[in-house]
Amino acid sequence: MAAVECGGGDWPFSAEEAYADSSALLAEIGWAAGFVDDACAGELLPPLDPPPATPTGSMEGAGASSSSTDDGATREAADADGRPAAATEAASKPAPAPAPGKTMKKQKRARHPRFAFMTKTEIDHLEDGYRWRKYGQKAVKNSPFPRSYYRCTNNKCTVKKRVERSSDDPSVVITTYEGQHCHHTVTFPRGAGAATLASQMAFSAHHHHHLVYNDLPALHSPTTQNPLFSVPAMSSSLLQPLHCNRQELQVASYTTQASSISSPGSVPAVDKGLLDDMVPPAMRHG
DNA sequence: CGTTTTTGACCAGCGC
DNA sequence: GCGCTGGTCAAAAACG
């Protein structure tokens, strides 16, 4: 596993860091993290081929976009159907009193730490110990695979999760967590999916100081012995179940911690990285 | 019957 | 200003 400090990774994403298409995300994470080889000996597969840098304005493949359906004849049906509360209200009233639930859209979305990892698996939604409710699905530009949006079922918990399959490698699932859980896992099954494993790895990284952070730009030289690729052993106890599950894992994280970003060469505040992303200090096991 | 998923629409941000 | 896209909402459907 490798964790990546994504420079300027404020939330919400700016356009260029929003990973509007999975290729961009793949490029970033893939290059950054590399693949964990099946051998689990710390050997790593070559980094992913970076997809051609797609210009921001490139619209090819937009046919996959769901926006094409938005303008369809279904709209009038929907309007006639009702959508009485929120939609109609929002449509008729320009702005003044934000409808409940819509307030988040008015203000700039709050920044949340993000934690993404890539999993080579056929399973789209990996078990990670938390319960999630799906609240949306969108077709992604330049990708034949849709992106699913999940929210933690704990109503006090604002953590969200995006799951999408890589367009470059359909066997790779990209999972992006946003926010911090304010509660314990519902279940934390031993030897469950790779997502659970990733969480465990995050914890292990914290406890064993195995994580190596680096600044993203430095990661884009696949030939170098990047510190990221030498993530020490990734704790064999963690890799073992991974191996058993026959799932290859990539992990990357982007956080909003400027402190780490500002010290690319060193090993900055390693402990705080992933764990801080995922679990508030009060929740950590001493 | 309660919970979750599906799905079409709406909205904001961004680039042109 | 317009169009595109990602993210979210919420009613309906599906599921247990």
Short mmCIF file of C-alpha atoms in Angstrom, two decimals, chain A residues 8-284:
data_model
loop_
_atom_site.label_atom_id
_atom_site.label_comp_id
_atom_site.label_asym_id
_atom_site.label_seq_id
_atom_site.Cartn_x
_atom_site.Cartn_y
_atom_site.Cartn_z
CA GLY A 8 -3.88 21.06 -2.94
CA GLY A 9 -6.32 18.37 -2.08
CA ASP A 10 -8.90 20.59 -0.64
CA TRP A 11 -12.45 19.48 -0.57
CA PRO A 12 -14.39 20.01 -2.66
CA PHE A 13 -12.16 19.07 -5.47
CA SER A 14 -11.26 21.64 -7.93
CA ALA A 15 -11.97 20.72 -11.48
CA GLU A 16 -8.60 19.22 -12.13
CA GLU A 17 -8.53 17.21 -8.99
CA ALA A 18 -12.09 16.13 -9.04
CA TYR A 19 -11.20 13.02 -10.99
CA ALA A 20 -14.10 13.66 -13.22
CA ASP A 21 -13.22 10.52 -15.05
CA SER A 22 -11.78 7.48 -13.52
CA SER A 23 -8.85 7.62 -15.84
CA ALA A 24 -7.59 10.68 -14.14
CA LEU A 25 -8.06 9.09 -10.82
CA LEU A 26 -6.37 5.98 -12.00
CA ALA A 27 -3.53 7.94 -13.35
CA GLU A 28 -3.04 9.66 -10.10
CA ILE A 29 -3.52 6.80 -7.76
CA GLY A 30 -2.19 4.17 -10.03
CA TRP A 31 1.03 5.94 -10.61
CA ALA A 32 1.27 6.88 -7.08
CA ALA A 33 0.58 3.57 -5.51
CA GLY A 34 1.50 0.94 -7.98
CA PHE A 35 0.07 -2.50 -7.65
CA VAL A 36 0.71 -4.79 -4.82
CA ASP A 37 1.93 -7.93 -6.33
CA ASP A 38 0.29 -11.18 -5.64
CA ALA A 39 3.47 -12.47 -4.18
CA CYS A 40 2.96 -10.23 -1.20
CA ALA A 41 6.67 -9.97 -0.78
CA GLY A 42 6.69 -6.32 -1.31
CA GLU A 43 7.25 -6.81 -4.96
CA LEU A 44 5.26 -4.49 -7.03
CA LEU A 45 3.82 -4.66 -10.41
CA PRO A 46 4.75 -1.93 -12.79
CA PRO A 47 2.74 1.17 -12.39
CA LEU A 48 -0.25 1.59 -14.54
CA ASP A 49 0.25 3.12 -17.87
CA PRO A 50 -0.77 6.65 -17.49
CA PRO A 51 -3.80 7.30 -19.62
CA PRO A 52 -3.37 10.02 -22.17
CA ALA A 53 -3.80 13.30 -20.47
CA THR A 54 -7.29 14.17 -21.44
CA PRO A 55 -7.82 17.84 -21.92
CA THR A 56 -10.26 19.20 -19.47
CA GLY A 57 -12.64 20.18 -22.18
CA SER A 58 -12.62 16.90 -23.97
CA MET A 59 -16.15 15.79 -24.49
CA GLU A 60 -15.61 12.60 -26.33
CA GLY A 61 -17.35 9.75 -24.72
CA ALA A 62 -19.89 12.12 -23.36
CA GLY A 63 -22.51 9.84 -24.74
CA ALA A 64 -22.12 7.87 -21.59
CA SER A 65 -23.10 10.88 -19.61
CA SER A 66 -26.38 10.76 -17.88
CA SER A 67 -27.06 14.31 -18.81
CA SER A 68 -28.39 13.05 -22.08
CA THR A 69 -31.26 11.53 -20.23
CA ASP A 70 -31.91 14.60 -18.22
CA ASP A 71 -33.33 16.49 -21.09
CA GLY A 72 -35.51 13.70 -22.22
CA ALA A 73 -39.24 13.55 -22.32
CA THR A 74 -39.24 12.12 -18.86
CA ARG A 75 -38.82 15.50 -17.38
CA GLU A 76 -42.34 16.64 -18.02
CA ALA A 77 -43.56 13.36 -16.68
CA ALA A 78 -41.61 13.97 -13.57
CA ASP A 79 -42.92 17.46 -13.25
CA ALA A 80 -46.43 16.30 -13.73
CA ASP A 81 -45.77 13.53 -11.35
CA GLY A 82 -45.06 15.94 -8.66
CA ARG A 83 -41.66 16.33 -7.07
CA PRO A 84 -43.67 18.74 -5.00
CA ALA A 85 -41.42 19.64 -2.19
CA ALA A 86 -37.85 20.23 -2.96
CA ALA A 87 -37.58 20.32 -6.69
CA THR A 88 -40.59 22.39 -7.48
CA GLU A 89 -39.86 24.73 -4.69
CA ALA A 90 -36.34 25.13 -5.76
CA ALA A 91 -37.37 25.64 -9.31
CA SER A 92 -39.97 28.25 -8.57
CA LYS A 93 -38.12 30.05 -5.88
CA PRO A 94 -34.84 31.51 -6.97
CA ALA A 95 -32.97 31.28 -3.77
CA PRO A 96 -34.03 33.04 -0.65
CA ALA A 97 -34.78 30.43 1.95
CA PRO A 98 -32.77 27.34 1.33
CA ALA A 99 -34.91 24.29 1.54
CA PRO A 100 -33.91 21.78 4.14
CA GLY A 101 -31.32 19.48 2.78
CA LYS A 102 -30.43 21.90 0.09
CA THR A 103 -28.40 24.11 2.30
CA MET A 104 -25.32 22.14 1.63
CA LYS A 105 -25.49 23.06 -1.98
CA LYS A 106 -25.71 26.74 -1.28
CA GLN A 107 -22.56 27.03 0.64
CA LYS A 108 -19.41 25.65 -0.68
CA ARG A 109 -19.24 22.05 0.24
CA ALA A 110 -17.38 21.41 3.40
CA ARG A 111 -13.92 20.04 3.16
CA HIS A 112 -13.52 16.48 4.16
CA PRO A 113 -10.49 14.32 4.18
CA ARG A 114 -10.48 11.75 1.49
CA PHE A 115 -9.11 8.31 1.36
CA ALA A 116 -9.10 6.35 -1.82
CA PHE A 117 -7.91 2.94 -2.68
CA MET A 118 -8.01 0.69 -5.65
CA THR A 119 -8.94 -2.91 -5.39
CA LYS A 120 -8.56 -5.54 -7.98
CA THR A 121 -11.73 -7.43 -7.47
CA GLU A 122 -14.89 -8.40 -9.19
CA ILE A 123 -16.93 -7.16 -6.31
CA ASP A 124 -18.06 -3.62 -6.70
CA HIS A 125 -19.06 -2.83 -3.19
CA LEU A 126 -16.56 -4.25 -0.79
CA GLU A 127 -17.36 -4.97 2.80
CA ASP A 128 -15.52 -2.56 5.03
CA GLY A 129 -17.22 -3.01 8.33
CA TYR A 130 -19.64 -0.15 7.95
CA ARG A 131 -23.14 -0.10 6.61
CA TRP A 132 -23.76 2.01 3.57
CA ARG A 133 -26.85 3.18 1.81
CA LYS A 134 -26.65 3.90 -1.84
CA TYR A 135 -28.05 7.28 -2.70
CA GLY A 136 -27.06 7.77 -6.26
CA GLN A 137 -25.44 6.45 -9.34
CA LYS A 138 -24.04 8.36 -12.24
CA ALA A 139 -22.49 7.52 -15.51
CA VAL A 140 -18.96 8.79 -15.63
CA LYS A 141 -17.47 10.62 -18.51
CA ASN A 142 -15.03 8.54 -20.52
CA SER A 143 -15.96 5.46 -18.60
CA PRO A 144 -18.41 2.73 -19.48
CA PHE A 145 -18.89 2.03 -15.82
CA PRO A 146 -21.16 4.04 -13.56
CA ARG A 147 -20.07 5.57 -10.30
CA SER A 148 -22.07 4.73 -7.23
CA TYR A 149 -22.52 7.01 -4.27
CA TYR A 150 -22.96 5.64 -0.78
CA ARG A 151 -23.62 7.25 2.55
CA CYS A 152 -23.04 5.77 5.96
CA THR A 153 -26.32 4.55 7.37
CA ASN A 154 -25.52 5.99 10.75
CA ASN A 155 -27.52 9.17 10.71
CA LYS A 156 -24.96 10.96 12.82
CA CYS A 157 -22.24 9.99 10.46
CA THR A 158 -21.61 12.03 7.36
CA VAL A 159 -19.11 9.78 5.72
CA LYS A 160 -19.65 9.16 2.07
CA LYS A 161 -18.15 6.76 -0.30
CA ARG A 162 -17.84 6.64 -4.05
CA VAL A 163 -17.30 3.43 -5.88
CA GLU A 164 -16.39 3.19 -9.49
CA ARG A 165 -14.75 0.71 -11.74
CA SER A 166 -11.71 1.75 -13.61
CA SER A 167 -12.26 2.30 -17.27
CA ASP A 168 -8.69 1.32 -17.96
CA ASP A 169 -8.77 -1.86 -16.04
CA PRO A 170 -12.28 -3.12 -15.43
CA SER A 171 -11.01 -5.46 -12.83
CA VAL A 172 -10.01 -2.55 -10.65
CA VAL A 173 -12.50 -0.91 -8.37
CA ILE A 174 -11.77 2.57 -7.11
CA THR A 175 -13.27 3.38 -3.77
CA THR A 176 -13.10 6.86 -2.37
CA TYR A 177 -14.08 7.65 1.18
CA GLU A 178 -14.94 11.14 2.27
CA GLY A 179 -15.15 12.22 5.86
CA GLN A 180 -14.63 10.58 9.15
CA HIS A 181 -16.77 8.02 10.84
CA CYS A 182 -17.98 9.16 14.21
CA HIS A 183 -18.76 5.65 15.33
CA HIS A 184 -17.32 2.22 15.37
CA THR A 185 -17.70 -0.28 12.65
CA VAL A 186 -20.85 -2.27 12.60
CA THR A 187 -18.84 -5.33 11.87
CA PHE A 188 -15.20 -5.77 11.29
CA PRO A 189 -15.09 -9.21 9.80
CA ARG A 190 -11.82 -10.99 9.78
CA GLY A 191 -10.59 -11.69 6.34
CA ALA A 192 -13.44 -9.89 4.74
CA GLY A 193 -13.08 -7.86 1.62
CA ALA A 194 -10.16 -5.82 0.59
CA ALA A 195 -11.88 -2.71 1.78
CA THR A 196 -11.79 -3.98 5.28
CA LEU A 197 -8.24 -4.85 4.73
CA ALA A 198 -7.51 -1.40 3.56
CA SER A 199 -8.99 -0.02 6.70
CA GLN A 200 -6.91 -2.37 8.70
CA MET A 201 -3.92 -1.34 6.78
CA ALA A 202 -4.66 2.23 7.55
CA PHE A 203 -4.77 1.36 11.17
CA SER A 204 -1.68 -0.72 10.93
CA ALA A 205 0.11 2.03 9.17
CA HIS A 206 -0.66 4.20 12.07
CA HIS A 207 0.47 1.78 14.66
CA HIS A 208 3.49 0.42 12.92
CA HIS A 209 4.68 3.52 11.18
CA HIS A 210 4.88 1.70 7.94
CA LEU A 211 3.21 4.21 5.81
CA VAL A 212 5.30 6.40 3.66
CA TYR A 213 3.86 9.59 2.49
CA ASN A 214 5.11 11.51 -0.38
CA ASP A 215 4.18 14.37 -2.49
CA LEU A 216 2.33 13.46 -5.59
CA PRO A 217 4.50 15.10 -8.24
CA ALA A 218 7.42 13.02 -7.14
CA LEU A 219 5.45 9.92 -7.83
CA HIS A 220 5.17 10.40 -11.49
CA SER A 221 8.49 8.89 -12.30
CA PRO A 222 7.82 5.22 -12.56
CA THR A 223 11.40 4.25 -12.87
CA THR A 224 12.60 5.66 -9.65
CA GLN A 225 12.77 3.67 -6.52
CA ASN A 226 10.06 5.72 -5.04
CA PRO A 227 9.71 5.45 -1.32
CA LEU A 228 6.10 4.72 -1.91
CA PHE A 229 6.89 1.49 -3.57
CA SER A 230 9.00 0.36 -0.76
CA VAL A 231 6.26 0.49 1.75
CA PRO A 232 7.90 -1.82 4.15
CA ALA A 233 6.31 -5.16 4.12
CA MET A 234 2.93 -3.59 4.49
CA SER A 235 2.83 -5.78 7.50
CA SER A 236 2.78 -9.32 6.34
CA SER A 237 -0.03 -10.07 8.72
CA LEU A 238 -2.11 -7.76 6.66
CA LEU A 239 -0.96 -8.92 3.36
CA GLN A 240 -1.67 -12.45 4.19
CA PRO A 241 -5.40 -12.21 4.12
CA LEU A 242 -5.10 -10.15 1.06
CA HIS A 243 -3.22 -12.93 -0.54
CA CYS A 244 -5.71 -15.43 0.63
CA ASN A 245 -8.51 -13.43 -0.83
CA ARG A 246 -6.67 -13.23 -4.07
CA GLN A 247 -7.24 -9.62 -4.28
CA GLU A 248 -4.66 -7.15 -5.24
CA LEU A 249 -4.83 -3.92 -3.55
CA GLN A 250 -3.79 -0.45 -4.18
CA VAL A 251 -4.18 2.17 -1.64
CA ALA A 252 -3.74 5.81 -1.89
CA SER A 253 -4.97 8.62 0.16
CA TYR A 254 -5.38 12.21 -0.41
CA THR A 255 -5.76 14.37 2.57
CA THR A 256 -6.15 17.99 3.23
CA GLN A 257 -3.32 18.18 5.63
CA ALA A 258 -1.14 20.94 4.43
CA SER A 259 1.58 20.02 6.83
CA SER A 260 2.29 16.84 5.02
CA ILE A 261 2.06 18.44 1.68
CA SER A 262 4.60 20.99 2.56
CA SER A 263 7.27 18.46 3.25
CA PRO A 264 7.46 16.23 0.25
CA GLY A 265 10.89 14.81 0.62
CA SER A 266 10.73 13.80 4.18
CA VAL A 267 8.39 11.45 5.89
CA PRO A 268 5.99 13.92 7.33
CA ALA A 269 3.59 13.25 10.09
CA VAL A 270 3.08 9.80 8.84
CA ASP A 271 1.04 8.58 11.70
CA LYS A 272 -1.56 11.17 11.38
CA GLY A 273 -2.31 10.66 7.76
CA LEU A 274 -4.72 7.91 7.08
CA LEU A 275 -5.93 7.46 10.55
CA ASP A 276 -6.82 11.03 10.87
CA ASP A 277 -8.65 10.76 7.66
CA MET A 278 -10.74 7.90 8.75
CA VAL A 279 -11.15 8.04 12.46
CA PRO A 280 -11.38 10.97 14.79
CA PRO A 281 -8.83 10.85 17.59
CA ALA A 282 -11.45 10.18 20.18
CA MET A 283 -12.42 7.02 18.45
CA ARG A 284 -9.02 5.48 18.29
#
